[in-house]
Amino acid sequence: MTPDRHDPEGSIARAARAYSNWGRWGDDDVLGTLNFLDEAKRREAATLVRRGVSFSLAQSFDMHGPQKGWRRRTNPVHTMLDTGTDAALGLQGFPHGLGGADDVIAMPLQCSTQWDGLGHIFDHGKAWNGRDAARTVTSEGDLVTGIEHMAPHVAGRGVLLDVGRTIGEDGELPDGFAITGEHLTGTAEAQGVAVGRGDIVLIRTGQLARARRDGWGDYAGGPAPGLSFTTAGWLHGTEIAAIATDTWGFEVRPNEFDVAFQPLHQVAIPNIGLLIGEMWDLEALAEACAADGAYEFLLTAAPLPITGAVGSPVNPIAVK
């Protein structure tokens, strides 16, 4: 489906109608495309563990992250409640020399490596499965599709599509590069891996590597390589369970319309029901995949079961 860059409203509406999964798993569904990730797919994923080597795909959760305050998103603030100093000075009140340390963290749930839940984005006042957004997500949280429902399910076959290495220069795509379905299919073919129903697909653009080398700059919300709006059909047709990228916003920025903000999100989350991850660190995994030629692995990436949350930090683990 070719979008009209002068008509984002119409293009989004046409894509939403064409690729909608509303009602596919019943009126009460709270999992969206995670329904594609079934027990057979997890058994298949378990067979991919051969070396036993594991990779964390999370960025650090600390004050040195990329956030700059947009929509009140800040980097995590880690505060100690009890310390070794308190223990050494005898301020904790424990008997027989016992001491300890406790801490607390304050952070937006979308400030570092994370999942976007199904209540994160709406389309003309409609949440996933056609629900009224006003009655679905309130000041009490996501009353229907809170991310806690997904916590047991996000474990299965992961597939890395290293688009940066396959078609980029020096392993990286430039900011503003729109990754099409043809790019994704071509990368899979070049890597000798297939993408299909129930897979958790990871897209490496190389932007995070560039940010680490050159500084965060506008990584959070600025220009970035990412998925083209035209990939909506690929995301729907492949029947993948979830997708994650190494960028802040998953889709290409600037977006491909004259005036738009995250139009692919508007189709993918509330209409397709797709679980989307952002700011994943794919660098070490990509090096390992390039070295051994195996781009599929067991992946576990459970969100924290925060009741009513529309997103969650995550420490994804890939096991080869």
Coordinates of C-alpha atoms in Angstrom, one line a residue:
M1 CA 0.0 0.0 0.0
T2 CA 1.6 3.3 -1.2
P3 CA 1.0 6.2 1.2
D4 CA 0.2 9.7 0.1
R5 CA 2.8 11.9 1.9
H6 CA 0.4 14.8 1.7
D7 CA -2.5 12.9 3.3
P8 CA -1.4 11.2 6.5
E9 CA -4.9 11.0 7.8
G10 CA -6.2 9.1 4.8
S11 CA -3.1 6.9 4.5
I12 CA -3.3 5.9 8.2
A13 CA -7.0 5.2 7.9
R14 CA -6.5 3.0 4.8
A15 CA -3.7 1.0 6.5
A16 CA -5.7 0.7 9.7
R17 CA -8.6 -0.8 7.7
A18 CA -6.4 -3.1 5.6
Y19 CA -4.3 -4.5 8.4
S20 CA -6.7 -4.5 11.4
N21 CA -6.7 -7.5 13.7
W22 CA -9.8 -6.3 15.7
G23 CA -11.9 -9.3 16.7
R24 CA -9.4 -11.8 15.4
W25 CA -8.9 -13.4 18.9
G26 CA -12.3 -12.4 20.3
D27 CA -13.8 -9.3 21.8
D28 CA -12.0 -9.8 25.1
D29 CA -8.5 -10.2 23.8
V30 CA -5.7 -8.5 25.7
L31 CA -2.6 -10.0 24.0
G32 CA -2.8 -8.9 20.4
T33 CA -0.1 -10.5 18.2
L34 CA 1.3 -12.3 21.2
N35 CA -1.4 -14.8 20.4
F36 CA 0.8 -16.0 17.6
L37 CA 3.5 -17.1 20.1
D38 CA 2.2 -20.4 21.2
E39 CA 3.6 -23.5 23.0
A40 CA 4.9 -25.1 19.7
K41 CA 6.8 -21.9 19.0
R42 CA 8.5 -21.9 22.4
R43 CA 9.4 -25.6 22.0
E44 CA 11.0 -24.7 18.6
A45 CA 12.9 -21.8 20.3
A46 CA 14.3 -24.1 23.0
T47 CA 16.0 -26.2 20.3
L48 CA 18.0 -23.2 19.2
V49 CA 20.1 -23.1 22.4
R50 CA 23.4 -24.9 21.3
R51 CA 26.3 -22.9 22.9
G52 CA 24.5 -21.8 26.0
V53 CA 25.9 -18.3 25.7
S54 CA 23.5 -15.5 26.7
F55 CA 23.3 -11.8 25.9
S56 CA 21.5 -9.0 27.7
L57 CA 19.9 -6.7 25.2
A58 CA 19.2 -3.9 27.7
Q59 CA 20.7 -0.5 27.9
S60 CA 21.8 0.7 31.4
F61 CA 19.1 2.2 33.6
D62 CA 20.9 5.2 35.0
M63 CA 21.2 9.0 34.8
H64 CA 23.5 8.7 31.8
G65 CA 20.6 7.7 29.4
P66 CA 19.3 9.5 26.4
Q67 CA 16.2 11.2 27.8
K68 CA 15.9 15.0 27.7
G69 CA 12.6 15.6 29.3
W70 CA 10.2 15.3 26.4
R71 CA 6.7 14.6 27.7
R72 CA 8.2 14.5 31.2
R73 CA 10.5 11.5 30.3
T74 CA 13.6 11.6 32.4
N75 CA 16.5 9.2 32.9
P76 CA 16.2 6.9 35.9
V77 CA 17.0 8.4 39.3
H78 CA 18.6 5.8 41.6
T79 CA 18.6 6.7 45.3
M80 CA 20.1 4.8 48.2
L81 CA 17.8 4.3 51.3
D82 CA 20.4 2.5 53.4
T83 CA 24.2 2.3 52.8
G84 CA 27.4 0.8 54.1
T85 CA 28.1 4.1 55.7
D86 CA 24.9 3.9 57.7
A87 CA 25.8 0.4 58.8
A88 CA 29.4 1.3 59.8
L89 CA 28.2 4.3 61.8
G90 CA 25.7 2.1 63.7
L91 CA 22.7 4.0 62.4
Q92 CA 20.5 1.1 61.3
G93 CA 19.6 -0.4 64.6
F94 CA 20.3 -4.0 63.8
P95 CA 21.8 -6.4 66.4
H96 CA 25.0 -8.4 66.4
G97 CA 26.8 -6.3 63.7
L98 CA 24.3 -6.9 60.9
G99 CA 24.2 -4.2 58.3
G100 CA 22.6 -3.8 54.9
A101 CA 21.8 -1.6 52.0
D102 CA 18.5 -0.7 50.3
D103 CA 17.6 1.4 47.3
V104 CA 14.8 2.9 45.2
I105 CA 14.5 3.9 41.6
A106 CA 12.2 6.5 40.1
M107 CA 11.8 6.4 36.3
P108 CA 9.3 6.7 33.5
L109 CA 8.5 3.2 32.2
Q110 CA 9.5 4.3 28.6
C111 CA 12.9 5.9 29.4
S112 CA 15.2 3.1 28.4
T113 CA 15.0 -0.5 27.0
Q114 CA 11.2 -1.1 27.0
W115 CA 8.1 -2.5 25.6
D116 CA 5.1 -0.4 24.4
G117 CA 2.0 -2.0 25.7
L118 CA -1.3 -2.2 23.8
G119 CA -2.7 0.8 25.8
H120 CA 0.2 3.1 24.8
I121 CA -1.2 4.5 21.5
F122 CA -4.7 5.2 20.3
D123 CA -6.2 5.8 16.8
H124 CA -9.0 8.4 16.8
G125 CA -10.0 7.6 20.4
K126 CA -9.9 3.9 19.8
A127 CA -7.6 1.5 21.7
W128 CA -6.6 -2.0 20.7
N129 CA -9.5 -4.2 19.5
G130 CA -11.7 -1.2 18.9
R131 CA -12.2 -0.3 22.6
D132 CA -13.0 3.3 23.7
A133 CA -9.7 4.8 24.8
A134 CA -11.4 6.9 27.4
R135 CA -12.8 3.9 29.1
T136 CA -9.7 1.7 28.6
V137 CA -6.9 3.8 29.9
T138 CA -7.7 6.3 32.7
S139 CA -5.9 7.9 35.6
E140 CA -6.2 4.5 37.3
G141 CA -4.1 3.0 34.5
D142 CA -4.9 0.6 31.6
L143 CA -8.0 -1.1 33.0
V144 CA -8.2 -3.7 30.3
T145 CA -4.9 -4.3 28.4
G146 CA -2.4 -3.5 31.2
I147 CA 1.0 -4.9 30.4
E148 CA 0.8 -7.3 33.3
H149 CA -1.3 -9.6 31.0
M150 CA 1.7 -10.0 28.7
A151 CA 4.3 -11.0 31.5
P152 CA 4.0 -14.8 31.1
H153 CA 4.0 -14.9 27.3
V154 CA 7.1 -13.1 25.9
A155 CA 9.5 -16.0 25.5
G156 CA 10.1 -17.6 22.1
R157 CA 12.1 -17.6 18.9
G158 CA 14.0 -14.4 18.4
V159 CA 15.3 -13.4 15.0
L160 CA 17.8 -10.6 14.4
L161 CA 17.6 -8.7 11.2
D162 CA 20.8 -6.8 11.1
V163 CA 19.8 -4.3 8.4
G164 CA 22.6 -2.0 9.4
R165 CA 25.3 -4.5 8.5
T166 CA 23.5 -5.9 5.5
I167 CA 22.7 -2.7 3.6
G168 CA 24.3 0.1 5.6
E169 CA 27.7 1.7 5.4
D170 CA 30.2 0.5 8.0
G171 CA 27.3 -1.4 9.7
E172 CA 25.1 1.6 10.3
L173 CA 22.1 3.2 8.6
P174 CA 22.0 7.0 8.4
D175 CA 19.4 9.0 10.2
G176 CA 16.2 9.3 8.2
F177 CA 16.7 6.0 6.4
A178 CA 13.3 4.3 5.8
I179 CA 13.5 0.5 6.1
T180 CA 11.0 -1.1 3.8
G181 CA 9.6 -4.6 3.7
E182 CA 11.9 -5.3 0.8
H183 CA 14.9 -4.3 3.0
L184 CA 13.7 -6.7 5.7
T185 CA 13.1 -9.6 3.4
G186 CA 16.4 -9.0 1.7
T187 CA 18.2 -8.9 5.0
A188 CA 16.6 -12.2 6.1
E189 CA 17.6 -13.8 2.8
A190 CA 21.2 -12.5 3.1
Q191 CA 21.4 -13.9 6.6
G192 CA 19.9 -17.2 5.7
V193 CA 17.0 -16.9 8.2
A194 CA 13.3 -16.9 7.8
V195 CA 10.7 -14.8 9.6
G196 CA 7.3 -16.0 10.3
R197 CA 4.4 -16.5 12.7
G198 CA 5.1 -16.1 16.3
D199 CA 8.6 -14.8 15.9
I200 CA 10.0 -11.9 18.0
V201 CA 11.9 -9.8 15.4
L202 CA 14.8 -7.6 16.4
I203 CA 15.9 -4.8 14.0
R204 CA 19.4 -3.5 14.2
T205 CA 20.0 -0.1 12.5
G206 CA 23.3 0.7 14.1
Q207 CA 22.0 4.0 15.5
L208 CA 22.7 3.1 19.1
A209 CA 26.3 2.2 18.2
R210 CA 26.6 5.7 16.6
A211 CA 25.1 7.4 19.7
R212 CA 27.5 5.5 22.0
R213 CA 30.4 6.7 19.8
D214 CA 29.4 10.3 19.1
G215 CA 27.2 11.1 22.1
W216 CA 23.4 10.9 22.6
G217 CA 22.6 14.1 20.7
D218 CA 19.0 13.8 19.5
Y219 CA 18.8 10.0 19.9
A220 CA 15.7 10.6 22.0
G221 CA 13.1 11.9 19.5
G222 CA 15.4 13.2 16.8
P223 CA 16.1 12.0 13.3
A224 CA 16.7 8.2 13.1
P225 CA 16.7 5.3 10.8
G226 CA 13.6 3.1 11.3
L227 CA 10.7 1.2 9.7
S228 CA 8.9 2.8 6.8
F229 CA 5.2 3.4 7.1
T230 CA 4.9 1.0 4.2
T231 CA 6.0 -1.9 6.4
A232 CA 2.6 -2.0 8.0
G233 CA 1.6 -4.7 5.5
W234 CA 4.8 -6.7 6.3
L235 CA 4.2 -6.4 10.0
H236 CA 0.7 -7.7 9.6
G237 CA 1.3 -10.3 6.9
T238 CA 4.3 -12.1 8.6
E239 CA 2.2 -12.6 11.7
I240 CA 5.1 -11.9 14.0
A241 CA 4.5 -11.8 17.7
A242 CA 6.6 -8.7 18.5
I243 CA 9.3 -6.5 17.1
A244 CA 12.0 -4.3 18.7
T245 CA 14.6 -1.9 17.4
D246 CA 17.8 -0.2 18.7
T247 CA 16.2 3.2 18.2
W248 CA 14.1 5.5 20.3
G249 CA 11.0 5.4 18.2
F250 CA 10.9 2.2 16.1
E251 CA 9.9 4.0 12.9
V252 CA 11.9 6.3 10.6
R253 CA 12.2 9.9 11.8
P254 CA 11.4 12.3 10.3
N255 CA 8.2 10.5 9.5
E256 CA 7.4 10.1 5.8
F257 CA 4.5 12.6 5.7
D258 CA 4.6 16.3 5.4
V259 CA 2.9 16.6 8.9
A260 CA 2.8 13.5 11.1
F261 CA 3.9 12.0 14.4
Q262 CA 4.6 8.3 14.6
P263 CA 2.0 7.2 12.1
L264 CA 3.2 3.6 12.0
H265 CA 2.6 3.4 15.8
Q266 CA -1.0 4.5 15.1
V267 CA -1.5 1.5 12.8
A268 CA 0.6 -1.1 14.5
I269 CA -0.4 -0.8 18.2
P270 CA -4.1 -0.1 18.3
N271 CA -5.0 -1.7 15.0
I272 CA -2.6 -4.6 14.4
G273 CA -2.2 -5.2 18.2
L274 CA 1.6 -5.4 17.8
L275 CA 4.0 -5.5 20.8
I276 CA 6.8 -3.0 20.0
G277 CA 10.1 -2.6 21.8
E278 CA 12.5 0.3 21.6
M279 CA 16.0 1.3 22.7
W280 CA 17.2 -2.3 22.7
D281 CA 21.0 -2.9 22.8
L282 CA 21.7 -5.3 20.0
E283 CA 25.4 -4.7 19.5
A284 CA 26.9 -7.7 21.3
L285 CA 24.3 -10.1 19.9
A286 CA 24.8 -8.8 16.4
E287 CA 28.6 -9.4 16.7
A288 CA 28.0 -12.9 17.8
C289 CA 25.4 -13.6 15.0
A290 CA 27.8 -12.3 12.4
A291 CA 30.6 -14.5 13.8
D292 CA 28.7 -17.8 13.8
G293 CA 26.1 -17.1 11.1
A294 CA 23.1 -18.0 13.2
Y295 CA 20.6 -15.2 13.5
E296 CA 17.9 -17.1 15.4
F297 CA 17.9 -17.8 19.2
L298 CA 15.8 -18.3 22.3
L299 CA 14.6 -14.9 23.5
T300 CA 13.0 -14.1 26.8
A301 CA 11.8 -10.6 27.3
A302 CA 9.0 -10.5 30.0
P303 CA 7.7 -7.0 30.9
L304 CA 7.4 -6.3 34.6
P305 CA 3.9 -7.1 35.6
I306 CA 3.1 -3.6 36.6
T307 CA -0.7 -3.5 37.0
G308 CA -2.3 -1.2 34.5
A309 CA 0.9 0.0 32.9
V310 CA 1.0 0.9 29.2
G311 CA 4.7 0.1 28.9
S312 CA 7.5 -1.6 30.9
P313 CA 11.3 -1.7 31.3
V314 CA 12.7 -5.0 30.2
N315 CA 16.0 -6.8 30.3
P316 CA 15.7 -9.1 27.3
I317 CA 18.0 -12.2 27.2
A318 CA 19.0 -13.9 24.0
V319 CA 20.4 -17.4 24.4
K320 CA 22.4 -19.0 21.5

